[in-house]
Short mmCIF file of C-alpha atoms in Angstrom, two decimals:
data_model
loop_
_atom_site.label_atom_id
_atom_site.label_comp_id
_atom_site.label_asym_id
_atom_site.label_seq_id
_atom_site.Cartn_x
_atom_site.Cartn_y
_atom_site.Cartn_z
CA UNK A 27 86.58 121.96 147.04
CA UNK A 28 84.62 119.26 148.38
CA UNK A 29 80.86 119.76 148.97
CA UNK A 30 81.25 119.24 152.67
CA UNK A 31 83.94 122.12 152.95
CA UNK A 32 81.57 124.28 150.94
CA UNK A 33 78.77 123.91 153.42
CA UNK A 34 81.01 124.64 156.31
CA UNK A 35 82.27 128.00 154.97
CA UNK A 36 80.44 130.82 153.37
CA UNK A 37 82.41 132.59 150.63
CA UNK A 38 84.64 135.31 151.52
CA UNK A 39 83.44 138.74 150.75
CA UNK A 40 85.63 140.69 148.24
CA UNK A 41 86.80 143.05 150.83
CA UNK A 42 87.99 140.34 153.10
CA UNK A 43 89.66 138.45 150.38
CA UNK A 44 91.62 141.45 149.40
CA UNK A 45 92.54 142.34 153.01
CA UNK A 46 93.67 138.77 153.47
CA UNK A 47 95.71 138.96 150.29
CA UNK A 48 97.58 141.95 151.67
CA UNK A 49 98.65 140.29 154.86
CA UNK A 50 101.76 138.39 153.71
CA UNK A 51 103.28 141.10 151.47
CA UNK A 52 102.61 143.78 154.08
CA UNK A 53 103.98 141.77 156.90
CA UNK A 54 107.10 140.98 154.88
CA UNK A 55 107.54 144.54 154.02
CA UNK A 56 107.12 145.87 157.51
CA UNK A 57 109.49 143.13 158.89
CA UNK A 58 111.96 144.10 156.26
CA UNK A 59 111.77 147.80 156.89
CA UNK A 60 111.98 147.40 160.79
CA UNK A 61 114.91 145.09 160.72
CA UNK A 62 116.83 147.28 158.34
CA UNK A 63 116.20 150.34 160.41
CA UNK A 64 117.39 148.55 163.60
CA UNK A 65 120.22 147.25 161.68
CA UNK A 66 119.80 143.56 162.39
CA UNK A 67 120.08 142.30 158.70
CA UNK A 68 123.11 142.07 156.23
CA UNK A 69 123.73 145.20 154.16
CA UNK A 70 122.25 143.58 150.91
CA UNK A 71 118.73 143.84 152.46
CA UNK A 72 118.26 147.60 151.87
CA UNK A 73 115.27 149.14 153.76
CA UNK A 74 112.15 149.29 151.34
CA UNK A 75 111.80 153.13 152.10
CA UNK A 76 115.41 153.58 150.76
CA UNK A 77 114.69 151.35 147.63
CA UNK A 78 111.63 153.56 146.95
CA UNK A 79 113.61 156.77 147.36
CA UNK A 80 116.21 155.52 144.99
CA UNK A 81 113.68 154.35 142.36
CA UNK A 82 112.05 157.67 142.65
CA UNK A 83 115.26 159.53 142.24
CA UNK A 84 116.44 157.60 139.23
CA UNK A 85 113.04 158.01 137.57
CA UNK A 86 113.26 161.73 138.00
CA UNK A 87 116.80 161.89 136.64
CA UNK A 88 115.81 159.62 133.62
CA UNK A 89 118.47 157.20 134.26
CA UNK A 90 116.29 154.40 135.03
CA UNK A 91 114.11 155.09 131.90
CA UNK A 92 117.22 155.01 129.73
CA UNK A 93 118.15 151.50 130.85
CA UNK A 94 114.61 150.40 130.61
CA UNK A 95 114.16 151.72 127.16
CA UNK A 96 117.21 149.68 125.88
CA UNK A 97 116.03 146.56 127.63
CA UNK A 98 112.52 146.92 126.32
CA UNK A 99 113.85 147.46 122.69
CA UNK A 100 115.71 144.15 122.91
CA UNK A 101 113.03 142.15 124.48
CA UNK A 102 110.27 143.57 122.23
CA UNK A 103 112.44 143.34 119.00
CA UNK A 104 113.15 139.66 119.65
CA UNK A 105 109.46 139.21 120.80
CA UNK A 106 108.07 140.69 117.56
CA UNK A 107 110.33 138.66 115.16
CA UNK A 108 110.08 135.45 117.10
CA UNK A 109 106.38 135.93 117.67
CA UNK A 110 105.69 136.74 113.94
CA UNK A 111 107.53 133.82 112.70
CA UNK A 112 106.11 131.49 115.15
CA UNK A 113 102.61 132.40 114.42
CA UNK A 114 103.03 132.51 110.57
CA UNK A 115 104.85 128.98 110.48
CA UNK A 116 102.65 127.63 113.20
CA UNK A 117 99.43 128.48 111.43
CA UNK A 118 100.91 127.28 108.12
CA UNK A 119 101.85 123.90 109.63
CA UNK A 120 98.55 123.74 111.25
CA UNK A 121 96.77 123.73 107.76
CA UNK A 122 99.28 122.03 105.59
CA UNK A 123 100.29 118.59 106.59
CA UNK A 124 103.66 118.67 104.74
CA UNK A 125 104.90 121.73 106.57
CA UNK A 126 103.75 120.02 109.83
CA UNK A 127 105.62 116.98 109.01
CA UNK A 128 108.81 118.88 108.27
CA UNK A 129 108.79 120.91 111.52
CA UNK A 130 107.47 118.14 113.90
CA UNK A 131 110.73 116.27 114.46
CA UNK A 132 113.04 119.34 114.38
CA UNK A 133 110.84 121.19 116.94
CA UNK A 134 110.12 118.33 119.10
CA UNK A 135 113.95 117.71 119.36
CA UNK A 136 114.88 121.27 120.13
CA UNK A 137 111.94 122.22 122.19
CA UNK A 138 113.15 121.14 125.50
CA UNK A 139 116.61 122.61 124.93
CA UNK A 140 117.02 126.04 126.92
CA UNK A 141 117.74 128.41 123.87
CA UNK A 142 120.02 130.61 126.19
CA UNK A 143 122.91 127.87 125.65
CA UNK A 144 123.92 129.60 122.32
CA UNK A 145 124.13 132.96 123.76
CA UNK A 146 128.08 132.80 124.36
CA UNK A 147 128.50 131.56 120.73
CA UNK A 148 126.18 134.27 119.36
CA UNK A 149 128.03 136.89 121.28
CA UNK A 150 131.28 135.65 119.86
CA UNK A 151 129.93 136.02 116.51
CA UNK A 152 127.56 138.99 116.56
CA UNK A 153 129.28 141.07 119.24
CA UNK A 154 128.09 141.90 122.59
CA UNK A 155 125.37 144.41 121.16
CA UNK A 156 121.77 144.13 120.74
CA UNK A 157 121.83 141.63 117.73
CA UNK A 158 123.00 138.64 119.82
CA UNK A 159 120.46 139.23 122.40
CA UNK A 160 117.55 139.85 120.06
CA UNK A 161 118.50 136.63 118.26
CA UNK A 162 118.28 134.61 121.53
CA UNK A 163 115.13 136.09 122.49
CA UNK A 164 113.68 135.41 119.06
CA UNK A 165 114.57 131.70 119.41
CA UNK A 166 113.16 131.68 122.84
CA UNK A 167 109.82 133.28 121.77
CA UNK A 168 109.45 131.22 118.52
CA UNK A 169 108.93 127.88 120.24
CA UNK A 170 105.85 128.63 122.36
CA UNK A 171 104.12 130.80 119.71
CA UNK A 172 104.79 128.21 117.12
CA UNK A 173 103.47 125.23 119.02
CA UNK A 174 100.39 127.11 120.12
CA UNK A 175 99.64 128.41 116.69
CA UNK A 176 99.99 124.95 115.28
CA UNK A 177 97.74 123.32 117.74
CA UNK A 178 95.23 126.20 117.54
CA UNK A 179 94.99 125.82 113.79
CA UNK A 180 94.91 121.94 113.82
CA UNK A 181 92.16 121.94 116.66
CA UNK A 182 89.61 123.89 114.48
CA UNK A 183 86.41 122.00 114.13
CA UNK A 184 86.41 120.35 110.78
CA UNK A 185 82.61 120.90 110.53
CA UNK A 186 83.00 124.64 110.50
CA UNK A 187 85.61 124.43 107.67
CA UNK A 188 83.42 122.17 105.71
CA UNK A 189 80.35 124.21 105.92
CA UNK A 190 82.12 127.30 105.17
CA UNK A 191 83.56 125.56 101.97
CA UNK A 192 80.10 124.33 101.20
CA UNK A 193 78.71 127.86 101.29
CA UNK A 194 81.08 128.76 98.62
CA UNK A 195 84.12 130.38 100.58
CA UNK A 196 87.40 130.06 98.97
CA UNK A 197 90.49 128.87 100.84
CA UNK A 198 91.70 132.41 101.68
CA UNK A 199 88.37 133.32 103.12
CA UNK A 200 88.08 130.02 105.05
CA UNK A 201 91.36 130.90 106.56
CA UNK A 202 90.64 134.50 107.36
CA UNK A 203 87.11 133.95 108.60
CA UNK A 204 87.08 130.40 110.17
CA UNK A 205 90.55 129.09 110.96
CA UNK A 206 92.09 132.45 112.23
CA UNK A 207 89.37 133.24 114.71
CA UNK A 208 89.02 129.67 115.93
CA UNK A 209 92.86 129.45 116.49
CA UNK A 210 93.14 133.01 118.09
CA UNK A 211 92.67 131.90 121.78
CA UNK A 212 95.50 129.44 121.45
CA UNK A 213 97.66 131.84 119.43
CA UNK A 214 97.23 134.41 122.22
CA UNK A 215 98.17 131.91 124.91
CA UNK A 216 101.23 131.20 122.96
CA UNK A 217 102.02 134.94 122.82
CA UNK A 218 101.51 135.16 126.51
CA UNK A 219 104.07 132.46 127.34
CA UNK A 220 106.45 134.06 124.82
CA UNK A 221 106.29 137.36 126.51
CA UNK A 222 107.28 135.92 129.77
CA UNK A 223 110.01 134.02 128.39
CA UNK A 224 111.17 137.15 126.37
CA UNK A 225 111.62 139.17 129.50
CA UNK A 226 113.54 136.27 131.35
CA UNK A 227 115.88 135.80 128.49
CA UNK A 228 116.36 139.53 128.34
CA UNK A 229 117.36 139.68 131.94
CA UNK A 230 119.54 136.80 131.56
CA UNK A 231 121.31 138.04 128.51
CA UNK A 232 121.96 141.52 130.04
CA UNK A 233 123.36 139.95 133.15
CA UNK A 234 125.58 137.62 131.32
CA UNK A 235 127.18 140.10 128.97
CA UNK A 236 126.19 143.66 128.28
CA UNK A 237 127.02 147.18 128.68
CA UNK A 238 123.46 148.71 129.00
CA UNK A 239 119.99 147.64 130.08
CA UNK A 240 118.42 146.72 133.40
CA UNK A 241 120.18 143.39 133.77
CA UNK A 242 123.45 145.06 133.27
CA UNK A 243 122.36 147.72 135.80
CA UNK A 244 121.65 145.00 138.37
CA UNK A 245 125.08 143.36 137.87
CA UNK A 246 127.06 146.68 138.04
CA UNK A 247 125.11 147.88 141.12
CA UNK A 248 125.86 144.69 142.82
CA UNK A 249 129.47 144.82 142.01
CA UNK A 250 129.78 148.27 143.37
CA UNK A 251 127.68 147.28 146.37
CA UNK A 252 124.98 149.86 145.55
CA UNK A 253 122.14 147.69 146.66
CA UNK A 254 119.47 150.34 146.41
CA UNK A 255 120.35 150.97 142.86
CA UNK A 256 120.24 147.02 142.46
CA UNK A 257 116.70 146.84 143.88
CA UNK A 258 115.56 149.83 141.71
CA UNK A 259 116.59 147.87 138.60
CA UNK A 260 114.77 144.74 140.00
CA UNK A 261 111.58 146.64 140.73
CA UNK A 262 111.71 148.13 137.15
CA UNK A 263 111.99 144.69 135.70
CA UNK A 264 109.12 143.35 137.89
CA UNK A 265 106.92 146.21 136.74
CA UNK A 266 107.81 145.71 132.96
CA UNK A 267 107.09 142.12 133.31
CA UNK A 268 103.86 142.66 135.12
CA UNK A 269 102.62 145.48 132.98
CA UNK A 270 103.29 143.60 129.65
CA UNK A 271 101.37 140.57 130.91
CA UNK A 272 98.44 142.61 131.92
CA UNK A 273 98.51 144.59 128.55
CA UNK A 274 98.54 141.24 126.66
CA UNK A 275 95.46 140.01 128.78
CA UNK A 276 93.64 143.23 128.09
CA UNK A 277 94.27 142.78 124.43
CA UNK A 278 93.09 139.35 124.65
CA UNK A 279 89.88 140.31 126.29
CA UNK A 280 89.31 142.78 123.40
CA UNK A 281 90.30 140.46 120.61
CA UNK A 282 88.14 137.60 121.99
CA UNK A 283 85.07 139.80 122.79
CA UNK A 284 82.29 137.53 121.97
CA UNK A 285 84.24 134.41 122.22
CA UNK A 286 84.12 132.25 125.37
CA UNK A 287 87.31 133.17 127.37
CA UNK A 288 89.06 130.40 129.47
CA UNK A 289 90.94 130.69 132.55
CA UNK A 290 92.34 134.14 133.28
CA UNK A 291 94.61 135.75 135.81
CA UNK A 292 97.53 133.73 137.02
CA UNK A 293 97.21 130.80 134.77
CA UNK A 294 100.01 130.75 132.12
CA UNK B 8 109.40 95.78 107.51
CA UNK B 9 110.01 97.96 104.48
CA UNK B 10 107.11 100.08 105.18
CA UNK B 11 108.16 100.74 108.73
CA UNK B 12 111.63 101.97 107.48
CA UNK B 13 109.83 104.00 104.93
CA UNK B 14 107.58 105.52 107.72
CA UNK B 15 110.54 106.20 109.90
CA UNK B 16 112.27 108.05 106.88
CA UNK B 17 109.10 109.92 106.13
CA UNK B 18 108.89 111.09 109.80
CA UNK B 19 112.45 111.85 110.45
CA UNK B 20 113.98 113.10 107.25
CA UNK B 21 113.93 116.72 108.14
CA UNK B 22 116.57 116.03 110.90
CA UNK B 23 119.40 114.72 108.62
CA UNK B 24 118.26 117.46 106.11
CA UNK B 25 118.96 120.31 108.57
CA UNK B 26 122.20 118.64 109.55
CA UNK B 27 123.25 118.42 105.98
CA UNK B 28 122.47 122.01 105.27
CA UNK B 29 124.42 122.90 108.42
CA UNK B 30 127.36 120.83 107.27
CA UNK B 31 127.24 122.40 103.74
CA UNK B 32 126.96 125.87 105.02
CA UNK B 33 130.07 125.36 107.34
CA UNK B 34 132.12 123.66 104.62
CA UNK B 35 131.55 126.22 102.07
CA UNK B 36 132.16 129.03 104.46
CA UNK B 37 128.78 130.68 103.66
CA UNK B 38 128.37 131.09 107.41
CA UNK B 39 131.33 131.78 109.65
CA UNK B 40 133.02 128.73 111.18
CA UNK B 41 132.62 130.46 114.55
CA UNK B 42 128.93 130.11 114.42
CA UNK B 43 128.65 126.80 112.69
CA UNK B 44 131.61 124.76 113.01
CA UNK B 45 131.62 121.52 111.02
CA UNK B 46 129.62 118.74 112.56
CA UNK B 47 132.76 116.43 112.35
CA UNK B 48 134.70 118.99 114.42
CA UNK B 49 131.85 119.04 117.03
CA UNK B 50 131.78 115.30 117.12
CA UNK B 51 135.37 115.23 117.74
CA UNK B 52 135.09 117.86 120.44
CA UNK B 53 132.30 115.68 122.10
CA UNK B 54 134.70 112.67 121.83
CA UNK B 55 137.52 114.59 123.47
CA UNK B 56 135.51 116.07 126.20
CA UNK B 57 133.97 112.66 127.09
CA UNK B 58 137.50 111.17 127.04
CA UNK B 59 138.96 113.52 129.62
CA UNK B 60 135.78 113.50 131.60
CA UNK B 61 135.03 117.24 131.41
CA UNK B 62 131.66 116.93 129.88
CA UNK B 63 130.45 114.38 132.31
CA UNK B 64 131.79 116.29 135.20
CA UNK B 65 130.20 119.63 134.43
CA UNK B 66 126.89 117.92 133.17
CA UNK B 67 126.73 116.06 136.52
CA UNK B 68 127.03 119.33 138.43
CA UNK B 69 124.28 121.06 136.23
CA UNK B 70 121.97 118.19 136.47
CA UNK B 71 122.36 117.84 140.29
CA UNK B 72 121.57 121.62 140.73
CA UNK B 73 118.57 121.43 138.44
CA UNK B 74 117.13 118.23 139.96
CA UNK B 75 117.45 119.58 143.49
CA UNK B 76 115.60 122.86 142.90
CA UNK B 77 113.11 121.05 140.59
CA UNK B 78 112.36 118.44 143.30
CA UNK B 79 112.04 121.13 145.94
CA UNK B 80 109.64 123.08 143.70
CA UNK B 81 107.46 120.02 143.13
CA UNK B 82 107.10 119.18 146.79
CA UNK B 83 106.38 122.73 147.73
CA UNK B 84 104.36 123.68 144.73
CA UNK B 85 102.06 120.73 144.72
CA UNK B 86 101.46 121.11 148.59
CA UNK B 87 100.83 124.82 148.20
CA UNK B 88 98.60 124.44 145.16
CA UNK B 89 96.50 121.87 146.93
CA UNK B 90 96.23 123.72 149.98
CA UNK B 91 95.04 126.81 148.11
CA UNK B 92 92.48 124.84 146.28
CA UNK B 93 91.13 123.21 149.47
CA UNK B 94 91.23 126.22 151.99
CA UNK B 95 89.65 129.61 151.37
CA UNK B 96 92.11 131.19 153.89
CA UNK B 97 95.28 129.85 151.97
CA UNK B 98 93.75 130.87 148.63
CA UNK B 99 93.13 134.43 149.94
CA UNK B 100 96.59 134.64 151.45
CA UNK B 101 98.65 133.28 148.56
CA UNK B 102 96.51 134.08 145.42
CA UNK B 103 97.86 137.57 144.95
CA UNK B 104 101.44 136.54 145.46
CA UNK B 105 101.09 134.02 142.52
CA UNK B 106 99.01 136.19 140.14
CA UNK B 107 101.24 139.10 140.63
CA UNK B 108 104.45 137.44 140.78
CA UNK B 109 103.83 134.93 137.81
CA UNK B 110 104.81 137.23 134.95
CA UNK B 111 107.75 138.85 136.90
CA UNK B 112 111.15 137.47 135.78
CA UNK B 113 112.47 136.12 139.11
CA UNK B 114 115.94 135.65 137.56
CA UNK B 115 116.53 139.37 138.36
CA UNK B 116 116.75 138.36 142.03
CA UNK B 117 119.87 136.19 141.29
CA UNK B 118 122.37 138.80 142.70
CA UNK B 119 120.30 139.03 145.99
CA UNK B 120 120.36 135.21 146.16
CA UNK B 121 124.09 135.20 145.71
CA UNK B 122 124.46 137.38 148.81
CA UNK B 123 121.84 135.56 150.73
CA UNK B 124 123.00 131.82 149.82
CA UNK B 125 126.45 132.26 148.70
CA UNK B 126 128.19 131.97 145.28
CA UNK B 127 127.90 128.15 145.26
CA UNK B 128 125.23 125.58 144.39
CA UNK B 129 122.66 126.73 147.06
CA UNK B 130 121.89 130.23 145.35
CA UNK B 131 121.39 128.43 141.94
CA UNK B 132 119.22 125.66 143.57
CA UNK B 133 117.12 128.30 145.48
CA UNK B 134 116.61 130.27 142.27
CA UNK B 135 115.50 127.33 140.41
CA UNK B 136 113.11 126.44 143.06
CA UNK B 137 111.58 129.85 143.02
CA UNK B 138 111.12 129.99 139.16
CA UNK B 139 109.84 126.42 138.98
CA UNK B 140 107.34 126.93 142.03
CA UNK B 141 105.13 129.13 140.01
CA UNK B 142 104.02 127.08 137.09
CA UNK B 143 103.84 123.85 139.35
CA UNK B 144 101.79 125.64 142.08
CA UNK B 145 99.46 127.46 139.66
CA UNK B 146 98.78 124.16 137.66
CA UNK B 147 98.36 122.07 140.76
CA UNK B 148 95.80 124.66 141.94
CA UNK B 149 93.71 124.71 138.71
CA UNK B 150 93.84 120.97 138.55
CA UNK B 151 92.43 120.51 141.94
CA UNK B 152 89.78 123.28 141.52
CA UNK B 153 88.87 121.72 137.93
CA UNK B 154 87.90 118.37 139.38
CA UNK B 155 84.18 117.70 138.54
CA UNK B 156 81.96 118.35 141.38
CA UNK B 157 79.73 115.34 140.41
CA UNK B 158 82.61 112.95 140.85
CA UNK B 159 83.22 114.19 144.45
CA UNK B 160 79.51 114.10 145.32
CA UNK B 161 79.26 110.53 143.82
CA UNK B 162 82.09 109.30 145.95
CA UNK B 163 80.75 110.94 149.13
CA UNK B 164 77.43 109.49 148.25
CA UNK B 165 78.79 106.04 148.15
CA UNK B 166 80.31 106.53 151.59
CA UNK B 167 83.96 107.69 150.80
CA UNK B 168 85.71 109.35 153.73
CA UNK B 169 87.24 112.86 153.02
CA UNK B 170 90.72 111.09 152.82
CA UNK B 171 89.50 108.53 150.32
CA UNK B 172 87.93 111.46 148.38
CA UNK B 173 91.26 113.24 148.34
CA UNK B 174 93.44 110.32 147.35
CA UNK B 175 90.99 108.57 144.98
CA UNK B 176 89.11 111.47 143.28
CA UNK B 177 90.62 114.87 143.68
CA UNK B 178 94.32 113.94 143.28
CA UNK B 179 93.84 111.67 140.23
CA UNK B 180 91.47 114.31 138.83
CA UNK B 181 94.29 116.89 139.21
CA UNK B 182 97.15 114.74 137.92
CA UNK B 183 96.95 115.73 134.33
CA UNK B 184 97.16 119.52 135.21
CA UNK B 185 99.90 118.83 137.75
CA UNK B 186 102.03 117.09 135.07
CA UNK B 187 101.39 119.93 132.61
CA UNK B 188 102.72 122.12 135.23
CA UNK B 189 105.82 119.92 135.72
CA UNK B 190 106.41 119.84 131.95
CA UNK B 191 106.51 123.63 131.77
CA UNK B 192 108.72 123.87 134.77
CA UNK B 193 111.32 121.38 133.43
CA UNK B 194 112.83 123.64 130.73
CA UNK B 195 112.82 126.45 133.18
CA UNK B 196 114.88 124.59 135.56
CA UNK B 197 117.53 124.03 132.89
CA UNK B 198 117.59 127.73 131.67
CA UNK B 199 118.06 128.91 135.12
CA UNK B 200 120.83 126.53 135.96
CA UNK B 201 122.66 127.39 132.67
CA UNK B 202 122.16 131.00 132.85
CA UNK B 203 123.33 131.36 136.59
CA UNK B 204 126.41 129.04 135.75
CA UNK B 205 127.10 131.48 132.90
CA UNK B 206 127.07 134.54 135.05
CA UNK B 207 129.26 133.45 138.02
CA UNK B 208 130.61 130.03 138.45
CA UNK B 209 133.54 127.82 137.71
CA UNK B 210 131.63 124.61 137.43
CA UNK B 211 128.65 123.36 135.41
CA UNK B 212 127.68 123.21 131.76
CA UNK B 213 126.82 126.97 131.55
CA UNK B 214 130.32 127.77 132.50
CA UNK B 215 131.83 125.22 130.30
CA UNK B 216 130.00 126.62 127.22
CA UNK B 217 130.77 130.28 128.01
CA UNK B 218 134.47 129.55 128.88
CA UNK B 219 135.02 127.59 125.77
CA UNK B 220 133.27 130.18 123.37
CA UNK B 221 135.19 133.06 125.28
CA UNK B 222 138.53 131.03 124.47
CA UNK B 223 137.48 130.69 120.79
CA UNK B 224 137.00 126.94 120.85
CA UNK B 225 133.61 126.86 119.15
CA UNK B 226 133.61 123.21 118.59
CA UNK B 227 134.00 122.67 122.27
CA UNK B 228 131.29 125.13 123.10
CA UNK B 229 128.90 123.16 120.84
CA UNK B 230 129.83 120.03 122.58
CA UNK B 231 128.52 121.66 125.65
CA UNK B 232 125.37 122.84 123.73
CA UNK B 233 124.88 119.44 122.50
CA UNK B 234 125.06 117.98 126.10
CA UNK B 235 122.44 120.40 127.21
CA UNK B 236 120.26 119.48 124.34
CA UNK B 237 120.52 115.79 125.08
CA UNK B 238 119.80 116.28 128.78
CA UNK B 239 116.83 118.53 128.04
CA UNK B 240 115.28 116.15 125.41
CA UNK B 241 115.84 113.02 127.55
CA UNK B 242 114.39 114.61 130.70
CA UNK B 243 111.34 115.81 128.84
CA UNK B 244 110.72 112.25 127.29
CA UNK B 245 111.25 110.78 130.58
CA UNK B 246 108.58 113.05 132.06
CA UNK B 247 106.13 112.32 129.24
CA UNK B 248 106.83 108.51 129.68
CA UNK B 249 106.12 108.93 133.46
CA UNK B 250 103.08 110.94 132.83
CA UNK B 251 101.63 108.33 130.53
CA UNK B 252 102.23 105.58 133.13
CA UNK B 253 100.76 107.54 135.92
CA UNK B 254 97.78 108.89 134.01
CA UNK B 255 97.22 105.68 132.16
CA UNK B 256 93.54 106.50 131.58
CA UNK B 257 94.21 109.42 129.63
CA UNK B 258 96.31 109.39 126.33
CA UNK B 259 97.93 112.25 124.55
CA UNK B 260 100.07 115.27 125.55
CA UNK B 261 103.00 113.96 123.67
CA UNK B 262 103.61 117.70 122.98
CA UNK B 263 103.05 120.72 125.00
CA UNK B 264 99.67 122.29 124.50
CA UNK B 265 98.34 125.57 125.98
CA UNK B 266 100.41 124.89 129.16
#
């Protein structure tokens, strides 16, 4: 934002900003609804009102919740395992050079590889059940949490560590009272990237090969041309992804109360 | 000379170590050969797939799709991010779409994309475009917004026109953040191309891997995995190399940071 532009336009008020923000989504929704009513669109574009009705119906019957529960269990199971391993090993690598030296080449070689490639092999080995999906999600979540924890622990100001030592704190105390709090913002940033990945991989796994879950629901609904059902599942996935992210942001605000918080909102 | 060798060994020893553990586990049968075929078998499978041209054919198709979607996302994402950072109207119009849409897994829309764009390459390219658009736009936006005001004022003070300010101050200032976005989006483009090819396609590496493992040819499946790994790693290194050439004034970012 250049200074000249700043002088030209006064800041938009909050209300006007919100109103403007609603313009595009509302226009799209209305155009979609109207064209679906008039019948000018292909059948896969079901009217939003019909999608809403189906979503409501499936919520009431509990069917949507059943699939959501299965999906959530997989995503959160992999997220918990992958996140715990990533944080533990990342922090350890951040404070112990030999550990970092060991992980560095392996992680930097495998980091850019999409972990989803091993899914068919894992399915052949572990079966099409939950285990193969949780394993892939675990692998996908491990990398961002590991890397962010590593850099968080490495980036701790040495002066703080030295002064704590100087004042007689033992290694455990230094870790718990100095390194952990200082690394926390970056650890949480890694957890946030990991959560988004966990949901992407969850949907991908369930679409590829599954007998339950929201991804499976999308594919079967599509196959049987029940487009309203398909959109209900998509809506559920969108809500889960969004709610999970907001929950994590809320936790972060609580955990970092008193610490300076960096960019928030849309920034990954 | 000797010390250089030693240093290389000290840096890279974990890689042969991991491979050796793999081979031992495979040979002794501690882990099923289905999950971990011997490295010798995998190498043979890679050789065979290279010989008959399968691997190169499928890799070329996957790479083409990923590159097309990624390139589109770069153009649209940088333009949109810059527009949102420079104009209050654009910001107010698009910001909610990005802050609400960011954590939503767009991959769930793939079936809709199949109906809209067909079963071929176009639906995959469009989905890659959509998934990559988010990190690129958001990072371009924050990069432009994060440029130090003082730099802009200094340039204006010295008589720079708005165009000059944009090209010589704002864009270079935003470049590190833009490249960070590109680096986040790169593996996403590969994930999406592989997964869409696994779901419904008869060409591409995703298809190749899932077909091979469905027909119990695990070494061949691993040849496909190896090809994806090589592509992902090479592209990432290329991007880092390019970044360090373009942003020559700022070192670092060999690894991915907070993203």
